């Protein structure tokens, strides 16, 4: 259960400011479906707008990393932060971008090995090699 | 400072079992440099071998994700787990694989936005949309 | 589902030691409602008592931070630790202390920006400026 | 050591775009001191600008939470995320806003108790009470 | 809900490679019950095999730490990582190995105090005493 | 560098209340050495006393878990929380209680495997089996 109200389409349509952001979400993603994350953020118009703006700039605008790679990085962060909602939404987003089962296996394997070696390096308090320094 | 001794090459050469693993590290990576992580794990031969075996299987064997993408996922996990050693070693590894400054910027931007939205989704306890379910 | 039994009022009343702590919870909070956290801790009388004592000393005794500010700090920690139970219970506690929707928005915004900049500072391994040193 | 170059004032002055952001930082904070976080982000102009814009909107613009309370929330998140840089910079920022030693003690006490009870609630997997639901 | 399909016994029996691993799980644990973790990993045969192999080597092979102590360490990590599934499965595994209620209380108390003092030491950025150095 | 002053013995001796706690630490541990954690907490007498009291009750008072097992659990939590100070101090404390190199290896192996499987179970969002329920 959420800690705030989730806005229905009817409630959104009664608030032109929120409606404009939802219209933007729908046209940006070329889909009528607006997921619960945005329906929760609708309680906070400024935060809703700023979050959408960040997502558009970082995840949707084209850059040097392809969209699927960005989703895999997003999933890796979300798994490590244990954000159940984000794991589900970005695994679905990756699938919509062509994420294959074999890529999923490899993503999981890398996340698993990184988690294990992170714990080992931390437990051993391994000092950073001078060779890794930025020149 | 580490919580265990870091093995020097001289100490490694006096132990054939550890020497064999270090030879394997050097030939796998085609480089004479063996970084401190392995010199710390040398105190634990079984763990050393199992860790190298996992790294070879997951990070080095060819698969459907390219080697640089795997490094980016590794960095994303290491940043989120706050493993200073792993952030340094895998940022260096990514650079050795052609990681550009522009890719670094985008990696950081995705990690940053994912961390922010993870926190928001968690604070709001947003329920997972049924649309995200695996069929 | 919990990993231990949740004590009902009937079970509590059969154990004078637990009953005394539950009476203390009710009188401290001036409310009959005892939430599940305490019903789970009731399996561990010493831990139950020590936890209540800490909560009373830190959260309830008056000090220089006002009660609502302490709840906001508590929520910030709970979100970052991803403790679903504590997010719900302390968001409710904050509301009972007058937490407004606008304060909620700002709390979320600060938690979000802190999470993002934490990740960036960690990924960049920014060295601490000498200006920040305690004199 | 950072994973990127830290920009000196001389390097910044050779890049009008970065210089403009640094001017903005100095005038926003009414101080000549620009800390290492911004000198690291200077490698990434877009991220530098977006981060400054978020900080101005969330931390500096006036709202319903006072500036010191926002710093305490920021510190709470940074401690829980274990971001050494951010703990130092925001503890210094809080002090500059009048943070007293006694407030520091209480902040630490709340962070400590929240961390402990987060761990207990998670270990016990306490189910959320229906009383905490948003109506 | 999982992000992948959970394999039923009927589906497993149609795939000899997965069936062999499930047979191994059953004979290793001397029990017919195969829990959902393995049914999810069955989508990824290589990862399934490598994970089982690690578990057998680390958790099941006899060593100098007794099996129950290893479960307590596992639970401590899982609580701190907030892995709900692992908290449930390893609390059950510990009980199957004779974990008493009194041991559970003490485990919880240690996890709680460690979480609190971790947060305090981090907030205070306490420098490591030279006395703790490995000679 | 710490965020607060570390109290020297001379400063402690000028404050009878702090001196009494330091005397207690020395007699409880039968050692003249008082490590930096307590010298940092000395700025906060109430928190100093409450923390020492919790440590005595949980870590030092005899119970059903032996003292070394409690240190291993403490280390496991500290590694997962990435508390460098606590990893060092409790690895040293474990050694003082007879912790062998072989036990260290196994502790690391369990922490590593738990971290990996935690990440996998979280990424897969594996549903808890009803068999794990407390009756």
PDB file of C-alpha atoms in Angstrom, chain E residues 1-4 6 33-37 39-41 43-44 47 50-51 54-55 58-59 62-66 69-74 76-86 88-90 92-93 95 99-100 102-104 106-107 109-111 113-134, chain F residues 1-4 6 33-37 39-41 43-44 47 50-51 54-55 58-59 62-66 69-74 76-86 88-90 92-93 95 99-100 102-104 106-107 109-111 113-134:
ATOM      1  CA  UNK E   1       5.389 -11.616  -8.089  1.00  0.00           C
ATOM      2  CA  UNK E   2       8.654 -12.762  -9.640  1.00  0.00           C
ATOM      3  CA  UNK E   3      10.317 -11.102 -12.660  1.00  0.00           C
ATOM      4  CA  UNK E   4      10.688 -14.530 -14.285  1.00  0.00           C
ATOM      5  CA  UNK E   6       8.906 -20.202 -11.649  1.00  0.00           C
ATOM      6  CA  UNK E  33      11.096 -29.766  -1.225  1.00  0.00           C
ATOM      7  CA  UNK E  34      12.729 -27.442  -3.772  1.00  0.00           C
ATOM      8  CA  UNK E  35      12.084 -23.804  -2.882  1.00  0.00           C
ATOM      9  CA  UNK E  36      11.179 -20.972  -5.246  1.00  0.00           C
ATOM     10  CA  UNK E  37      14.706 -19.538  -5.436  1.00  0.00           C
ATOM     11  CA  UNK E  39      12.589 -22.566  -9.503  1.00  0.00           C
ATOM     12  CA  UNK E  40      13.368 -18.976 -10.555  1.00  0.00           C
ATOM     13  CA  UNK E  41      17.035 -19.715 -11.297  1.00  0.00           C
ATOM     14  CA  UNK E  43      15.472 -20.102 -16.269  1.00  0.00           C
ATOM     15  CA  UNK E  44      19.256 -19.711 -16.256  1.00  0.00           C
ATOM     16  CA  UNK E  47      23.731 -19.534 -13.165  1.00  0.00           C
ATOM     17  CA  UNK E  50      27.203 -22.146 -10.481  1.00  0.00           C
ATOM     18  CA  UNK E  51      24.998 -20.940  -7.593  1.00  0.00           C
ATOM     19  CA  UNK E  54      28.908 -22.180  -4.493  1.00  0.00           C
ATOM     20  CA  UNK E  55      26.243 -23.011  -1.902  1.00  0.00           C
ATOM     21  CA  UNK E  58      30.455 -22.679   1.181  1.00  0.00           C
ATOM     22  CA  UNK E  59      27.373 -23.636   3.166  1.00  0.00           C
ATOM     23  CA  UNK E  62      32.128 -29.140   6.377  1.00  0.00           C
ATOM     24  CA  UNK E  63      34.655 -26.598   7.540  1.00  0.00           C
ATOM     25  CA  UNK E  64      35.759 -24.894  10.725  1.00  0.00           C
ATOM     26  CA  UNK E  65      32.542 -22.919  11.229  1.00  0.00           C
ATOM     27  CA  UNK E  66      29.564 -25.076  12.201  1.00  0.00           C
ATOM     28  CA  UNK E  69      26.901 -20.321  12.733  1.00  0.00           C
ATOM     29  CA  UNK E  70      27.050 -20.043   8.944  1.00  0.00           C
ATOM     30  CA  UNK E  71      23.254 -19.620   8.827  1.00  0.00           C
ATOM     31  CA  UNK E  72      23.426 -16.832  11.425  1.00  0.00           C
ATOM     32  CA  UNK E  73      26.036 -14.985   9.345  1.00  0.00           C
ATOM     33  CA  UNK E  74      23.852 -15.502   6.263  1.00  0.00           C
ATOM     34  CA  UNK E  76      22.870 -11.081   9.290  1.00  0.00           C
ATOM     35  CA  UNK E  77      23.926 -10.251   5.725  1.00  0.00           C
ATOM     36  CA  UNK E  78      20.390 -10.806   4.388  1.00  0.00           C
ATOM     37  CA  UNK E  79      18.814  -8.529   7.000  1.00  0.00           C
ATOM     38  CA  UNK E  80      21.344  -5.791   6.282  1.00  0.00           C
ATOM     39  CA  UNK E  81      20.757  -6.183   2.537  1.00  0.00           C
ATOM     40  CA  UNK E  82      17.023  -6.260   3.240  1.00  0.00           C
ATOM     41  CA  UNK E  83      16.452  -9.441   1.233  1.00  0.00           C
ATOM     42  CA  UNK E  84      13.018 -10.544   2.388  1.00  0.00           C
ATOM     43  CA  UNK E  85      13.202 -13.887   0.603  1.00  0.00           C
ATOM     44  CA  UNK E  86      16.602 -14.761   2.090  1.00  0.00           C
ATOM     45  CA  UNK E  88      12.650 -16.111   5.425  1.00  0.00           C
ATOM     46  CA  UNK E  89      14.501 -19.001   3.812  1.00  0.00           C
ATOM     47  CA  UNK E  90      17.576 -18.829   6.054  1.00  0.00           C
ATOM     48  CA  UNK E  92      13.738 -21.454   8.318  1.00  0.00           C
ATOM     49  CA  UNK E  93      17.055 -23.177   7.514  1.00  0.00           C
ATOM     50  CA  UNK E  95      15.415 -23.480  12.665  1.00  0.00           C
ATOM     51  CA  UNK E  99      18.143 -22.559  16.096  1.00  0.00           C
ATOM     52  CA  UNK E 100      16.388 -21.808  19.409  1.00  0.00           C
ATOM     53  CA  UNK E 102      16.829 -17.605  22.707  1.00  0.00           C
ATOM     54  CA  UNK E 103      19.515 -17.741  19.996  1.00  0.00           C
ATOM     55  CA  UNK E 104      17.120 -15.810  17.713  1.00  0.00           C
ATOM     56  CA  UNK E 106      20.551 -12.740  20.671  1.00  0.00           C
ATOM     57  CA  UNK E 107      21.073 -12.757  16.911  1.00  0.00           C
ATOM     58  CA  UNK E 109      20.164  -7.983  19.424  1.00  0.00           C
ATOM     59  CA  UNK E 110      23.618  -8.222  17.824  1.00  0.00           C
ATOM     60  CA  UNK E 111      22.290  -7.235  14.378  1.00  0.00           C
ATOM     61  CA  UNK E 113      23.451  -3.001  17.962  1.00  0.00           C
ATOM     62  CA  UNK E 114      25.820  -3.477  15.033  1.00  0.00           C
ATOM     63  CA  UNK E 115      23.446  -1.484  12.792  1.00  0.00           C
ATOM     64  CA  UNK E 116      23.281   1.324  15.339  1.00  0.00           C
ATOM     65  CA  UNK E 117      27.019   1.553  15.979  1.00  0.00           C
ATOM     66  CA  UNK E 118      27.752   1.268  12.233  1.00  0.00           C
ATOM     67  CA  UNK E 119      25.595   4.340  11.699  1.00  0.00           C
ATOM     68  CA  UNK E 120      27.253   6.218  14.571  1.00  0.00           C
ATOM     69  CA  UNK E 121      30.817   5.394  13.460  1.00  0.00           C
ATOM     70  CA  UNK E 122      29.903   6.428   9.914  1.00  0.00           C
ATOM     71  CA  UNK E 123      28.224   9.670  10.987  1.00  0.00           C
ATOM     72  CA  UNK E 124      31.239  10.512  13.151  1.00  0.00           C
ATOM     73  CA  UNK E 125      33.702   9.372  10.439  1.00  0.00           C
ATOM     74  CA  UNK E 126      35.851   7.862  13.179  1.00  0.00           C
ATOM     75  CA  UNK E 127      39.432   7.269  11.965  1.00  0.00           C
ATOM     76  CA  UNK E 128      40.687   3.673  12.294  1.00  0.00           C
ATOM     77  CA  UNK E 129      43.046   3.261  15.269  1.00  0.00           C
ATOM     78  CA  UNK E 130      46.581   2.160  14.296  1.00  0.00           C
ATOM     79  CA  UNK E 131      46.234  -0.565  16.951  1.00  0.00           C
ATOM     80  CA  UNK E 132      43.810  -2.413  14.630  1.00  0.00           C
ATOM     81  CA  UNK E 133      46.407  -2.795  11.863  1.00  0.00           C
ATOM     82  CA  UNK E 134      47.400  -6.248  10.701  1.00  0.00           C
TER      83      UNK E 134
ATOM     84  CA  UNK F   1      39.157  12.810   9.536  1.00  0.00           C
ATOM     85  CA  UNK F   2      36.309  12.738  12.046  1.00  0.00           C
ATOM     86  CA  UNK F   3      33.331  15.115  12.022  1.00  0.00           C
ATOM     87  CA  UNK F   4      33.877  15.780  15.739  1.00  0.00           C
ATOM     88  CA  UNK F   6      38.445  13.004  19.468  1.00  0.00           C
ATOM     89  CA  UNK F  33      43.360   0.929  25.375  1.00  0.00           C
ATOM     90  CA  UNK F  34      40.275   3.028  24.581  1.00  0.00           C
ATOM     91  CA  UNK F  35      39.696   3.173  20.830  1.00  0.00           C
ATOM     92  CA  UNK F  36      38.652   6.210  18.776  1.00  0.00           C
ATOM     93  CA  UNK F  37      34.958   5.272  18.600  1.00  0.00           C
ATOM     94  CA  UNK F  39      36.784   9.187  21.986  1.00  0.00           C
ATOM     95  CA  UNK F  40      34.390  10.503  19.320  1.00  0.00           C
ATOM     96  CA  UNK F  41      31.266   9.599  21.311  1.00  0.00           C
ATOM     97  CA  UNK F  43      31.305  14.620  22.785  1.00  0.00           C
ATOM     98  CA  UNK F  44      27.882  13.198  23.550  1.00  0.00           C
ATOM     99  CA  UNK F  47      24.817   8.714  23.740  1.00  0.00           C
ATOM    100  CA  UNK F  50      23.619   4.433  26.260  1.00  0.00           C
ATOM    101  CA  UNK F  51      25.906   2.927  23.610  1.00  0.00           C
ATOM    102  CA  UNK F  54      23.894  -1.637  24.890  1.00  0.00           C
ATOM    103  CA  UNK F  55      27.315  -3.078  24.015  1.00  0.00           C
ATOM    104  CA  UNK F  58      24.427  -7.456  23.970  1.00  0.00           C
ATOM    105  CA  UNK F  59      28.084  -8.217  23.288  1.00  0.00           C
ATOM    106  CA  UNK F  62      27.057 -14.016  28.603  1.00  0.00           C
ATOM    107  CA  UNK F  63      24.197 -15.587  26.705  1.00  0.00           C
ATOM    108  CA  UNK F  64      23.510 -18.564  24.465  1.00  0.00           C
ATOM    109  CA  UNK F  65      25.691 -17.379  21.570  1.00  0.00           C
ATOM    110  CA  UNK F  66      29.403 -17.505  22.308  1.00  0.00           C
ATOM    111  CA  UNK F  69      30.016 -16.007  17.087  1.00  0.00           C
ATOM    112  CA  UNK F  70      28.652 -12.605  18.085  1.00  0.00           C
ATOM    113  CA  UNK F  71      31.750 -10.928  16.634  1.00  0.00           C
ATOM    114  CA  UNK F  72      31.279 -12.800  13.335  1.00  0.00           C
ATOM    115  CA  UNK F  73      27.675 -11.599  13.117  1.00  0.00           C
ATOM    116  CA  UNK F  74      28.865  -8.070  13.916  1.00  0.00           C
ATOM    117  CA  UNK F  76      28.888  -9.560   8.679  1.00  0.00           C
ATOM    118  CA  UNK F  77      26.576  -6.607   9.386  1.00  0.00           C
ATOM    119  CA  UNK F  78      29.476  -4.106   9.262  1.00  0.00           C
ATOM    120  CA  UNK F  79      30.735  -5.416   5.914  1.00  0.00           C
ATOM    121  CA  UNK F  80      27.243  -5.236   4.439  1.00  0.00           C
ATOM    122  CA  UNK F  81      26.793  -1.710   5.819  1.00  0.00           C
ATOM    123  CA  UNK F  82      30.286  -0.885   4.561  1.00  0.00           C
ATOM    124  CA  UNK F  83      31.433   0.530   7.898  1.00  0.00           C
ATOM    125  CA  UNK F  84      35.200   0.616   7.502  1.00  0.00           C
ATOM    126  CA  UNK F  85      35.825   1.514  11.134  1.00  0.00           C
ATOM    127  CA  UNK F  86      33.654  -1.318  12.453  1.00  0.00           C
ATOM    128  CA  UNK F  88      38.606  -3.036  11.424  1.00  0.00           C
ATOM    129  CA  UNK F  89      37.656  -2.862  15.079  1.00  0.00           C
ATOM    130  CA  UNK F  90      35.569  -6.041  15.115  1.00  0.00           C
ATOM    131  CA  UNK F  92      40.619  -7.088  15.619  1.00  0.00           C
ATOM    132  CA  UNK F  93      38.169  -7.982  18.413  1.00  0.00           C
ATOM    133  CA  UNK F  95      41.252 -12.046  16.567  1.00  0.00           C
ATOM    134  CA  UNK F  99      39.521 -16.039  15.439  1.00  0.00           C
ATOM    135  CA  UNK F 100      41.733 -18.171  13.170  1.00  0.00           C
ATOM    136  CA  UNK F 102      40.692 -20.502   8.477  1.00  0.00           C
ATOM    137  CA  UNK F 103      37.604 -19.149  10.244  1.00  0.00           C
ATOM    138  CA  UNK F 104      38.245 -15.798   8.539  1.00  0.00           C
ATOM    139  CA  UNK F 106      34.938 -19.211   5.845  1.00  0.00           C
ATOM    140  CA  UNK F 107      33.386 -16.036   7.214  1.00  0.00           C
ATOM    141  CA  UNK F 109      33.036 -17.020   1.847  1.00  0.00           C
ATOM    142  CA  UNK F 110      29.646 -16.984   3.592  1.00  0.00           C
ATOM    143  CA  UNK F 111      29.391 -13.176   3.420  1.00  0.00           C
ATOM    144  CA  UNK F 113      27.779 -16.049  -1.194  1.00  0.00           C
ATOM    145  CA  UNK F 114      25.035 -14.430   0.877  1.00  0.00           C
ATOM    146  CA  UNK F 115      25.649 -11.104  -0.898  1.00  0.00           C
ATOM    147  CA  UNK F 116      25.457 -12.790  -4.285  1.00  0.00           C
ATOM    148  CA  UNK F 117      22.296 -14.790  -3.596  1.00  0.00           C
ATOM    149  CA  UNK F 118      20.660 -11.775  -1.908  1.00  0.00           C
ATOM    150  CA  UNK F 119      21.176  -9.845  -5.153  1.00  0.00           C
ATOM    151  CA  UNK F 120      19.842 -12.725  -7.267  1.00  0.00           C
ATOM    152  CA  UNK F 121      16.742 -13.272  -5.117  1.00  0.00           C
ATOM    153  CA  UNK F 122      16.065  -9.530  -5.172  1.00  0.00           C
ATOM    154  CA  UNK F 123      16.576  -9.208  -8.931  1.00  0.00           C
ATOM    155  CA  UNK F 124      14.263 -12.176  -9.504  1.00  0.00           C
ATOM    156  CA  UNK F 125      11.759 -10.929  -6.871  1.00  0.00           C
ATOM    157  CA  UNK F 126      11.302 -14.528  -5.760  1.00  0.00           C
ATOM    158  CA  UNK F 127       8.057 -14.959  -3.769  1.00  0.00           C
ATOM    159  CA  UNK F 128       8.475 -16.424  -0.279  1.00  0.00           C
ATOM    160  CA  UNK F 129       7.471 -20.108  -0.164  1.00  0.00           C
ATOM    161  CA  UNK F 130       4.532 -20.834   2.186  1.00  0.00           C
ATOM    162  CA  UNK F 131       6.701 -23.611   3.678  1.00  0.00           C
ATOM    163  CA  UNK F 132       8.831 -20.939   5.371  1.00  0.00           C
ATOM    164  CA  UNK F 133       5.897 -19.555   7.370  1.00  0.00           C
ATOM    165  CA  UNK F 134       6.047 -19.541  11.148  1.00  0.00           C
TER     166      UNK F 134
END
